[in-house]
mmCIF file of C-alpha atoms in Angstrom:
data_model
loop_
_atom_site.group_PDB
_atom_site.id
_atom_site.type_symbol
_atom_site.label_atom_id
_atom_site.label_comp_id
_atom_site.label_asym_id
_atom_site.label_seq_id
_atom_site.Cartn_x
_atom_site.Cartn_y
_atom_site.Cartn_z
ATOM 1 C CA MET E 3 -444.582 -164.623 51.739
ATOM 2 C CA THR E 4 -441.519 -166.478 50.319
ATOM 3 C CA SER E 5 -439.555 -169.082 52.123
ATOM 4 C CA ARG E 6 -436.585 -166.743 52.454
ATOM 5 C CA VAL E 7 -438.666 -164.060 54.252
ATOM 6 C CA ARG E 8 -440.123 -166.643 56.607
ATOM 7 C CA ILE E 9 -436.615 -167.969 57.490
ATOM 8 C CA ALA E 10 -435.436 -164.355 58.241
ATOM 9 C CA LEU E 11 -438.481 -163.617 60.346
ATOM 10 C CA LEU E 12 -438.051 -166.802 62.340
ATOM 11 C CA LEU E 13 -434.436 -166.072 62.893
ATOM 12 C CA GLY E 14 -435.261 -162.623 64.047
ATOM 13 C CA LEU E 15 -437.826 -163.789 66.433
ATOM 14 C CA ALA E 16 -435.609 -166.535 67.809
ATOM 15 C CA GLY E 17 -432.899 -163.853 68.518
ATOM 16 C CA VAL E 18 -435.397 -161.649 70.457
ATOM 17 C CA VAL E 19 -436.566 -164.784 72.558
ATOM 18 C CA LEU E 20 -432.986 -165.654 73.174
ATOM 19 C CA LEU E 21 -432.147 -162.089 74.209
ATOM 20 C CA THR E 22 -435.114 -162.118 76.416
ATOM 21 C CA LEU E 23 -434.135 -165.339 78.283
ATOM 22 C CA VAL E 24 -430.775 -164.140 78.785
ATOM 23 C CA MET E 25 -431.595 -160.634 80.116
ATOM 24 C CA ALA E 26 -434.794 -161.273 81.801
ATOM 25 C CA PRO E 27 -433.290 -162.560 85.193
ATOM 26 C CA MET E 28 -431.208 -159.512 85.429
ATOM 27 C CA LEU E 29 -434.061 -157.128 84.457
ATOM 28 C CA MET E 30 -436.804 -158.467 86.487
ATOM 29 C CA SER E 31 -435.752 -157.209 89.771
ATOM 30 C CA THR E 32 -434.811 -153.762 88.118
ATOM 31 C CA PHE E 33 -437.956 -152.399 86.254
ATOM 32 C CA PRO E 34 -441.104 -153.927 87.013
ATOM 33 C CA SER E 35 -443.406 -150.999 88.600
ATOM 34 C CA PHE E 36 -440.204 -149.086 88.933
ATOM 35 C CA LEU E 37 -440.393 -146.719 86.066
ATOM 36 C CA GLY E 38 -443.621 -145.101 87.106
ATOM 37 C CA GLY E 39 -442.062 -141.832 88.215
ATOM 38 C CA GLY E 40 -443.891 -139.943 91.058
ATOM 39 C CA SER E 41 -443.868 -136.582 92.760
ATOM 40 C CA LEU E 42 -440.462 -135.026 93.613
ATOM 41 C CA THR E 43 -439.328 -132.994 96.525
ATOM 42 C CA ARG E 44 -435.985 -131.188 97.099
ATOM 43 C CA ASP E 45 -433.518 -131.418 99.980
ATOM 44 C CA ASP E 46 -433.600 -128.633 102.585
ATOM 45 C CA CYS E 47 -429.824 -128.044 102.288
ATOM 46 C CA ALA E 48 -429.315 -128.802 105.914
ATOM 47 C CA ASP E 49 -425.800 -129.819 107.129
ATOM 48 C CA ASP E 50 -426.222 -130.744 110.662
ATOM 49 C CA GLY E 51 -424.292 -134.022 110.461
ATOM 50 C CA ALA E 52 -427.281 -136.047 109.911
ATOM 51 C CA VAL E 53 -427.833 -137.942 106.789
ATOM 52 C CA GLN E 54 -430.614 -135.950 104.737
ATOM 53 C CA VAL E 55 -433.171 -138.183 103.216
ATOM 54 C CA THR E 56 -435.801 -135.788 101.750
ATOM 55 C CA ASN E 57 -434.033 -135.385 98.506
ATOM 56 C CA VAL E 58 -435.942 -138.416 96.968
ATOM 57 C CA SER E 59 -438.595 -139.065 94.574
ATOM 58 C CA THR E 60 -441.688 -140.912 95.708
ATOM 59 C CA THR E 61 -440.474 -143.810 93.468
ATOM 60 C CA ALA E 62 -437.070 -143.996 95.184
ATOM 61 C CA ARG E 63 -438.764 -143.926 98.588
ATOM 62 C CA SER E 64 -440.983 -146.808 97.883
ATOM 63 C CA ASP E 65 -438.171 -148.886 96.191
ATOM 64 C CA ILE E 66 -435.140 -148.434 98.415
ATOM 65 C CA PRO E 67 -435.033 -150.032 101.744
ATOM 66 C CA SER E 68 -434.384 -147.417 104.530
ATOM 67 C CA ASP E 69 -430.791 -148.735 105.662
ATOM 68 C CA TYR E 70 -429.757 -148.844 102.044
ATOM 69 C CA LEU E 71 -430.882 -145.358 101.552
ATOM 70 C CA GLU E 72 -429.174 -144.189 104.359
ATOM 71 C CA TYR E 73 -425.994 -145.716 103.313
ATOM 72 C CA TYR E 74 -426.219 -144.463 99.721
ATOM 73 C CA LYS E 75 -426.749 -140.827 101.066
ATOM 74 C CA LYS E 76 -423.936 -141.065 103.789
ATOM 75 C CA TRP E 77 -421.292 -142.480 101.316
ATOM 76 C CA GLY E 78 -422.317 -140.436 98.273
ATOM 77 C CA LYS E 79 -422.039 -137.063 100.375
ATOM 78 C CA LYS E 80 -418.884 -138.218 101.928
ATOM 79 C CA ILE E 81 -416.905 -139.545 99.006
ATOM 80 C CA GLY E 82 -418.357 -137.075 96.605
ATOM 81 C CA VAL E 83 -420.597 -138.758 94.088
ATOM 82 C CA GLN E 84 -424.396 -138.513 93.294
ATOM 83 C CA TRP E 85 -426.319 -140.661 95.834
ATOM 84 C CA THR E 86 -428.502 -141.560 93.176
ATOM 85 C CA LEU E 87 -425.877 -143.181 91.026
ATOM 86 C CA LEU E 88 -424.875 -145.433 93.829
ATOM 87 C CA ALA E 89 -428.412 -146.367 94.382
ATOM 88 C CA ALA E 90 -429.017 -146.927 90.765
ATOM 89 C CA VAL E 91 -426.152 -149.288 90.774
ATOM 90 C CA GLY E 92 -427.469 -151.011 93.629
ATOM 91 C CA LYS E 93 -430.729 -151.261 92.230
ATOM 92 C CA ARG E 94 -429.405 -152.895 88.937
ATOM 93 C CA GLU E 95 -426.971 -155.196 90.444
ATOM 94 C CA THR E 96 -429.024 -156.932 93.149
ATOM 95 C CA ASP E 97 -432.384 -154.816 93.817
ATOM 96 C CA HIS E 98 -430.641 -153.428 97.002
ATOM 97 C CA GLY E 99 -429.629 -156.746 98.282
ATOM 98 C CA ARG E 100 -433.061 -158.463 97.742
ATOM 99 C CA SER E 101 -431.914 -160.492 94.991
ATOM 100 C CA SER E 102 -431.961 -164.294 95.709
ATOM 101 C CA LEU E 103 -429.264 -164.947 92.813
ATOM 102 C CA PRO E 104 -425.986 -166.681 93.774
ATOM 103 C CA GLY E 105 -423.339 -164.404 95.179
ATOM 104 C CA VAL E 106 -425.493 -161.821 96.775
ATOM 105 C CA ARG E 107 -425.483 -163.046 100.531
ATOM 106 C CA GLY E 108 -422.703 -165.564 100.203
ATOM 107 C CA GLY E 109 -420.222 -167.251 97.542
ATOM 108 C CA VAL E 110 -419.937 -165.690 94.137
ATOM 109 C CA ASN E 111 -422.101 -165.555 90.982
ATOM 110 C CA TYR E 112 -420.720 -167.132 87.458
ATOM 111 C CA ALA E 113 -418.634 -164.094 86.984
ATOM 112 C CA GLY E 114 -416.920 -164.294 90.405
ATOM 113 C CA ALA E 115 -418.826 -161.252 91.778
ATOM 114 C CA ALA E 116 -420.315 -160.992 95.478
ATOM 115 C CA GLY E 117 -422.336 -158.866 97.635
ATOM 116 C CA PRO E 118 -425.173 -156.382 97.201
ATOM 117 C CA MET E 119 -423.089 -154.006 94.935
ATOM 118 C CA GLN E 120 -421.579 -157.288 93.036
ATOM 119 C CA PHE E 121 -417.803 -156.694 93.310
ATOM 120 C CA LEU E 122 -415.464 -158.926 91.774
ATOM 121 C CA ILE E 123 -413.500 -160.606 94.604
ATOM 122 C CA SER E 124 -410.292 -159.611 93.012
ATOM 123 C CA THR E 125 -411.385 -156.008 92.786
ATOM 124 C CA TRP E 126 -412.553 -155.980 96.440
ATOM 125 C CA GLY E 127 -409.115 -157.133 97.587
ATOM 126 C CA GLY E 128 -408.692 -160.708 96.997
ATOM 127 C CA LYS E 129 -411.110 -162.186 99.487
ATOM 128 C CA ALA E 130 -414.703 -161.423 100.769
ATOM 129 C CA LYS E 131 -413.809 -160.292 104.255
ATOM 130 C CA ILE E 132 -410.523 -158.263 104.886
ATOM 131 C CA LYS E 133 -409.372 -157.070 108.362
ATOM 132 C CA ILE E 134 -408.961 -153.523 108.525
ATOM 133 C CA PRO E 135 -406.304 -152.051 108.628
ATOM 134 C CA SER E 136 -404.073 -154.315 106.291
ATOM 135 C CA LYS E 137 -402.518 -154.077 103.240
ATOM 136 C CA PHE E 138 -404.597 -155.004 100.182
ATOM 137 C CA ASN E 139 -405.074 -153.642 96.603
ATOM 138 C CA GLY E 140 -408.710 -152.913 95.813
ATOM 139 C CA TYR E 141 -411.864 -151.259 97.095
ATOM 140 C CA ALA E 142 -412.575 -153.239 100.247
ATOM 141 C CA SER E 143 -413.875 -150.722 102.758
ATOM 142 C CA ASP E 144 -415.139 -150.747 106.355
ATOM 143 C CA GLY E 145 -418.220 -148.720 106.323
ATOM 144 C CA ASP E 146 -419.670 -149.610 109.797
ATOM 145 C CA ASP E 147 -416.385 -149.386 111.679
ATOM 146 C CA ASP E 148 -416.320 -153.037 112.888
ATOM 147 C CA GLY E 149 -412.776 -153.593 111.619
ATOM 148 C CA ILE E 150 -413.864 -155.860 108.778
ATOM 149 C CA ALA E 151 -414.312 -154.878 105.155
ATOM 150 C CA ASP E 152 -417.074 -157.539 104.233
ATOM 151 C CA VAL E 153 -418.282 -157.461 100.554
ATOM 152 C CA TYR E 154 -421.701 -158.890 101.743
ATOM 153 C CA ASN E 155 -422.283 -156.015 104.173
ATOM 154 C CA PRO E 156 -424.076 -153.133 102.499
ATOM 155 C CA ALA E 157 -422.594 -150.498 104.677
ATOM 156 C CA ASP E 158 -418.911 -151.842 103.566
ATOM 157 C CA ALA E 159 -420.065 -152.597 99.882
ATOM 158 C CA ILE E 160 -421.843 -149.146 99.099
ATOM 159 C CA LEU E 161 -418.888 -147.436 100.589
ATOM 160 C CA GLY E 162 -416.463 -149.469 98.265
ATOM 161 C CA ALA E 163 -418.852 -148.770 95.353
ATOM 162 C CA ALA E 164 -418.691 -144.912 95.926
ATOM 163 C CA LYS E 165 -414.844 -145.174 95.988
ATOM 164 C CA MET E 166 -414.976 -146.991 92.708
ATOM 165 C CA LEU E 167 -417.328 -144.741 90.814
ATOM 166 C CA LYS E 168 -415.409 -141.659 92.218
ATOM 167 C CA ARG E 169 -411.991 -143.027 91.001
ATOM 168 C CA ASN E 170 -413.557 -143.595 87.458
ATOM 169 C CA GLY E 171 -414.880 -140.188 86.820
ATOM 170 C CA ALA E 172 -418.102 -139.495 88.977
ATOM 171 C CA PRO E 173 -419.530 -137.058 89.937
ATOM 172 C CA ALA E 174 -418.533 -135.252 86.489
ATOM 173 C CA ASP E 175 -418.084 -137.805 84.002
ATOM 174 C CA LEU E 176 -421.090 -140.496 84.907
ATOM 175 C CA ARG E 177 -420.976 -142.582 81.726
ATOM 176 C CA ARG E 178 -417.135 -143.214 82.286
ATOM 177 C CA ALA E 179 -417.595 -144.114 85.852
ATOM 178 C CA VAL E 180 -420.541 -146.482 85.197
ATOM 179 C CA PHE E 181 -418.917 -148.164 82.258
ATOM 180 C CA ALA E 182 -415.927 -148.705 84.396
ATOM 181 C CA TYR E 183 -418.287 -150.645 86.910
ATOM 182 C CA ASN E 184 -419.693 -152.805 84.077
ATOM 183 C CA HIS E 185 -418.295 -152.689 80.491
ATOM 184 C CA ALA E 186 -421.616 -152.533 78.761
ATOM 185 C CA ILE E 187 -423.374 -149.552 77.137
ATOM 186 C CA TRP E 188 -426.889 -151.057 77.737
ATOM 187 C CA TYR E 189 -425.771 -151.128 81.577
ATOM 188 C CA VAL E 190 -424.674 -147.517 81.469
ATOM 189 C CA ASP E 191 -427.996 -146.453 79.895
ATOM 190 C CA GLN E 192 -430.119 -148.404 82.394
ATOM 191 C CA VAL E 193 -428.130 -147.196 85.577
ATOM 192 C CA LEU E 194 -428.534 -143.681 84.622
ATOM 193 C CA GLU E 195 -432.010 -143.757 83.874
ATOM 194 C CA ILE E 196 -432.565 -145.345 87.279
ATOM 195 C CA ALA E 197 -430.643 -142.624 88.760
ATOM 196 C CA ARG E 198 -432.723 -139.920 87.025
ATOM 197 C CA ARG E 199 -435.792 -141.622 88.454
ATOM 198 C CA TYR E 200 -434.295 -141.468 92.068
ATOM 199 C CA ALA E 201 -433.263 -137.839 91.704
ATOM 200 C CA ALA E 202 -435.463 -135.447 93.469
ATOM 201 C CA ASP E 203 -435.310 -132.984 90.380
ATOM 202 C CA GLY E 204 -434.985 -135.877 87.752
ATOM 203 C CA THR E 205 -431.430 -134.729 86.734
ATOM 204 C CA LEU E 206 -427.950 -135.836 87.295
ATOM 205 C CA ASP E 207 -426.264 -132.534 86.482
ATOM 206 C CA VAL E 208 -425.359 -130.998 89.757
ATOM 207 C CA PRO E 209 -422.604 -132.662 91.675
ATOM 208 C CA PRO E 210 -423.025 -133.442 95.398
ATOM 209 C CA GLU E 211 -423.439 -130.161 97.750
ATOM 210 C CA ALA E 212 -423.335 -128.026 94.693
ATOM 211 C CA ASP E 213 -426.932 -127.181 94.552
ATOM 212 C CA PRO E 214 -427.463 -123.340 93.846
ATOM 213 C CA ALA E 215 -430.548 -123.688 96.375
ATOM 214 C CA CYS E 216 -427.994 -124.011 99.123
ATOM 215 C CA ASP E 217 -425.803 -121.023 98.327
ATOM 216 C CA GLU E 218 -427.921 -118.352 99.875
ATOM 217 C CA PRO E 219 -427.599 -119.701 103.551
ATOM 218 C CA ILE E 220 -423.863 -119.988 103.005
ATOM 219 C CA VAL E 221 -423.394 -116.507 101.724
ATOM 220 C CA GLU E 222 -425.729 -115.072 104.280
ATOM 221 C CA ALA E 223 -423.914 -116.266 107.086
ATOM 222 C CA ALA E 224 -420.623 -114.723 105.959
ATOM 223 C CA PRO E 225 -419.082 -112.374 108.600
ATOM 224 C CA SER E 226 -419.127 -109.388 106.329
ATOM 225 C CA ASP E 227 -420.387 -108.188 103.094
ATOM 226 C CA LEU E 228 -416.842 -108.347 101.674
ATOM 227 C CA VAL E 229 -416.567 -111.927 102.593
ATOM 228 C CA ALA E 230 -420.051 -112.591 101.160
ATOM 229 C CA LYS E 231 -418.796 -111.273 97.753
ATOM 230 C CA ILE E 232 -415.829 -113.461 97.842
ATOM 231 C CA LEU E 233 -417.905 -116.680 98.733
ATOM 232 C CA ALA E 234 -420.525 -115.951 96.120
ATOM 233 C CA TYR E 235 -418.091 -115.705 93.440
ATOM 234 C CA ALA E 236 -416.361 -118.914 94.132
ATOM 235 C CA LEU E 237 -419.654 -120.658 94.630
ATOM 236 C CA ALA E 238 -420.895 -119.521 91.205
ATOM 237 C CA GLN E 239 -417.776 -121.413 89.532
ATOM 238 C CA ARG E 240 -418.847 -124.781 90.698
ATOM 239 C CA GLY E 241 -419.057 -127.200 87.791
ATOM 240 C CA LYS E 242 -416.168 -125.678 85.927
ATOM 241 C CA PRO E 243 -413.342 -127.613 85.224
ATOM 242 C CA TYR E 244 -409.832 -127.630 86.865
ATOM 243 C CA ILE E 245 -407.509 -126.027 84.500
ATOM 244 C CA TRP E 246 -403.928 -125.797 85.547
ATOM 245 C CA GLY E 247 -402.908 -122.059 85.561
ATOM 246 C CA GLY E 248 -406.590 -121.117 85.085
ATOM 247 C CA THR E 249 -408.003 -117.894 86.405
ATOM 248 C CA GLY E 250 -411.632 -118.361 84.466
ATOM 249 C CA PRO E 251 -413.885 -117.716 83.140
ATOM 250 C CA ARG E 252 -413.733 -121.412 81.569
ATOM 251 C CA GLY E 253 -411.796 -122.891 84.361
ATOM 252 C CA TYR E 254 -409.415 -122.422 87.402
ATOM 253 C CA ASP E 255 -406.678 -124.118 89.392
ATOM 254 C CA CYS E 256 -406.678 -124.328 93.125
ATOM 255 C CA SER E 257 -405.205 -120.744 93.649
ATOM 256 C CA GLY E 258 -406.714 -119.289 90.647
ATOM 257 C CA ILE E 259 -410.236 -119.547 91.943
ATOM 258 C CA ILE E 260 -409.317 -117.976 95.112
ATOM 259 C CA TYR E 261 -407.210 -115.240 93.448
ATOM 260 C CA MET E 262 -410.365 -114.336 91.245
ATOM 261 C CA ALA E 263 -412.917 -114.710 94.118
ATOM 262 C CA TYR E 264 -410.862 -111.880 96.124
ATOM 263 C CA ARG E 265 -410.486 -109.802 92.933
ATOM 264 C CA SER E 266 -414.414 -109.773 92.473
ATOM 265 C CA ALA E 267 -414.369 -108.098 95.857
ATOM 266 C CA GLY E 268 -411.867 -105.585 94.657
ATOM 267 C CA LEU E 269 -408.967 -107.046 96.408
ATOM 268 C CA SER E 270 -405.458 -108.133 95.390
ATOM 269 C CA ILE E 271 -403.827 -111.117 96.686
ATOM 270 C CA PRO E 272 -400.895 -113.396 95.326
ATOM 271 C CA ARG E 273 -401.855 -115.630 92.343
ATOM 272 C CA THR E 274 -400.245 -118.708 93.378
ATOM 273 C CA THR E 275 -400.607 -121.225 96.261
ATOM 274 C CA PHE E 276 -396.741 -120.884 97.080
ATOM 275 C CA GLY E 277 -397.395 -117.149 97.247
ATOM 276 C CA GLN E 278 -400.648 -117.134 99.178
ATOM 277 C CA TRP E 279 -399.407 -119.534 101.942
ATOM 278 C CA PRO E 280 -396.933 -116.729 103.427
ATOM 279 C CA PHE E 281 -399.247 -113.997 102.727
ATOM 280 C CA GLY E 282 -402.270 -114.291 105.088
ATOM 281 C CA GLN E 283 -402.183 -114.237 108.845
ATOM 282 C CA LYS E 284 -401.724 -117.734 110.238
ATOM 283 C CA VAL E 285 -405.058 -119.052 111.956
ATOM 284 C CA ALA E 286 -405.139 -121.803 114.462
ATOM 285 C CA LYS E 287 -406.943 -125.019 113.710
ATOM 286 C CA GLY E 288 -410.555 -124.753 114.504
ATOM 287 C CA GLU E 289 -410.495 -120.890 114.388
ATOM 288 C CA GLU E 290 -410.789 -120.694 110.727
ATOM 289 C CA LYS E 291 -413.842 -118.625 109.206
ATOM 290 C CA ALA E 292 -415.602 -118.155 106.008
ATOM 291 C CA GLY E 293 -412.939 -116.363 103.618
ATOM 292 C CA ASP E 294 -409.963 -118.029 105.225
ATOM 293 C CA LEU E 295 -407.650 -120.341 103.180
ATOM 294 C CA VAL E 296 -406.866 -123.996 104.087
ATOM 295 C CA PHE E 297 -403.518 -125.418 102.689
ATOM 296 C CA PHE E 298 -402.318 -129.006 102.032
ATOM 297 C CA ASN E 299 -399.132 -130.774 101.323
ATOM 298 C CA ALA E 300 -400.270 -131.963 98.030
ATOM 299 C CA GLY E 301 -398.675 -131.804 94.439
ATOM 300 C CA PRO E 302 -395.132 -132.101 93.150
ATOM 301 C CA GLY E 303 -392.414 -130.284 94.858
ATOM 302 C CA THR E 304 -394.315 -129.436 97.951
ATOM 303 C CA SER E 305 -393.733 -129.927 101.602
ATOM 304 C CA SER E 306 -395.204 -129.266 104.967
ATOM 305 C CA SER E 307 -393.597 -125.866 104.988
ATOM 306 C CA SER E 308 -394.412 -125.032 101.213
ATOM 307 C CA PRO E 309 -397.916 -126.596 100.542
ATOM 308 C CA GLY E 310 -398.888 -127.037 96.931
ATOM 309 C CA HIS E 311 -402.846 -127.141 97.197
ATOM 310 C CA VAL E 312 -405.290 -124.617 98.781
ATOM 311 C CA GLY E 313 -409.052 -124.344 99.278
ATOM 312 C CA LEU E 314 -411.305 -121.447 100.170
ATOM 313 C CA VAL E 315 -413.151 -122.014 103.586
ATOM 314 C CA LEU E 316 -417.064 -121.562 103.442
ATOM 315 C CA SER E 317 -417.601 -122.543 106.967
ATOM 316 C CA PRO E 318 -415.743 -124.746 109.382
ATOM 317 C CA GLY E 319 -415.325 -128.202 107.714
ATOM 318 C CA LYS E 320 -416.302 -127.010 104.264
ATOM 319 C CA MET E 321 -414.391 -125.281 101.331
ATOM 320 C CA VAL E 322 -414.745 -124.671 97.647
ATOM 321 C CA GLU E 323 -411.889 -126.516 95.846
ATOM 322 C CA ALA E 324 -410.485 -126.899 92.370
ATOM 323 C CA ARG E 325 -408.508 -130.108 93.109
ATOM 324 C CA CYS E 326 -407.109 -131.585 90.022
ATOM 325 C CA THR E 327 -407.700 -132.627 86.185
ATOM 326 C CA LEU E 328 -408.861 -136.022 87.248
ATOM 327 C CA CYS E 329 -410.816 -134.921 90.246
ATOM 328 C CA GLY E 330 -413.922 -133.724 88.641
ATOM 329 C CA PRO E 331 -415.283 -130.216 88.469
ATOM 330 C CA ILE E 332 -414.986 -127.366 91.039
ATOM 331 C CA LYS E 333 -417.161 -128.220 93.974
ATOM 332 C CA VAL E 334 -417.770 -127.757 97.524
ATOM 333 C CA THR E 335 -415.982 -130.614 99.635
ATOM 334 C CA THR E 336 -414.916 -131.270 103.064
ATOM 335 C CA TYR E 337 -411.658 -130.811 104.437
ATOM 336 C CA ARG E 338 -411.194 -131.766 108.110
ATOM 337 C CA ASP E 339 -411.001 -135.693 107.254
ATOM 338 C CA ARG E 340 -408.078 -134.970 104.840
ATOM 339 C CA PRO E 341 -404.833 -136.198 106.277
ATOM 340 C CA ASN E 342 -402.248 -133.566 104.787
ATOM 341 C CA ILE E 343 -403.533 -130.200 106.019
ATOM 342 C CA VAL E 344 -400.515 -127.928 106.694
ATOM 343 C CA GLY E 345 -402.525 -125.065 108.093
ATOM 344 C CA TYR E 346 -404.821 -122.002 107.758
ATOM 345 C CA THR E 347 -404.414 -118.270 106.898
ATOM 346 C CA ARG E 348 -406.485 -115.218 106.751
ATOM 347 C CA PRO E 349 -405.652 -112.879 103.936
ATOM 348 C CA LEU E 350 -407.986 -110.318 104.999
ATOM 349 C CA ARG E 351 -405.320 -109.644 107.852
ATOM 350 C CA ASN E 352 -402.502 -108.916 105.738
ATOM 351 C CA PRO E 353 -401.562 -105.190 105.961
ATOM 352 C CA ALA E 354 -401.648 -104.470 102.200
ATOM 353 C CA VAL E 355 -405.258 -106.027 102.105
ATOM 354 C CA LEU E 356 -406.414 -104.000 105.207
ATOM 355 C CA ALA E 357 -404.970 -100.889 103.183
ATOM 356 C CA GLN E 358 -407.156 -101.980 100.087
ATOM 357 C CA ILE E 359 -410.156 -102.596 102.244
ATOM 358 C CA LYS E 360 -409.790 -98.998 103.840
ATOM 359 C CA ARG E 361 -409.563 -97.503 100.415
ATOM 360 C CA LEU E 362 -412.855 -99.309 99.208
ATOM 361 C CA GLY E 363 -414.667 -98.384 102.328
ATOM 362 C CA ALA E 364 -415.692 -101.998 102.428
ATOM 363 C CA THR E 365 -417.077 -104.039 105.235
#
């Protein structure tokens, strides 16, 4: 072996050793005994207000502390990101708060990050604990309703992380969302691999509350066969992109998906949100049913008397929604926690639609 080759080999070995020394403290809490897989089970799709925890692999069940799992599931569902993604970030950052490294339970680490989800204090809001409500710029959140957004409190930190991932691309563009959390390709790859291991079906492709296995109960609960057709069409469009002016099949805007859902059942209603709002019979809050529309004061040129956004009610509190270009794909969301609801309407009670239903002989 020539001296030049020996030198090259020694330099390469030194590089590997250096990389190992740098990465080992971060990786030790992440991967030992973790990548072993395990049997998978599926969520039962129940939505009784309780946090469902059956949608986890045996690997996740044995690795994630029960309180952290509850927070991941709760805030993932509430904010609209994959709970597995939240859990993977928590694992990668601090081993779900079990790490003894600086900044996890107090103070900050060498980079100025703190808490179980390792927020930069500047990103959290300027200080570790912020009284809520107060004015600040950041992701500081109060996840346990104690009036304090505490970066060291997992209930608060996981909610903040969910908001950050959502703001940066989740649940659709996961690589972008994770890269925004930590600007390193290797970090993105590791987080997504952990998330897949935590996922019940081993994938990250289905947005929250968009599992086709959950469709059947929703459709079966429809008050009529006609409404069932409308809901089935809208649910089948989940995962497609928001496209302004879109009426499918590649993508839709908020009113476009509703217009086409009604068309799929043989009914004609106005195409735009501005036309749909005065068209249906007004429905009192709390009396809305599947097939009704819920309207929001959102978008340019809109007001409380001229709403610019609309969703299709699936059941009280849930709707199918095509929200905006940057809001991710069409999906099932909640609406009762939204602050800008204008009202509800029932297009099926419009006289023109009643005449169409009579001609169709539909029920």
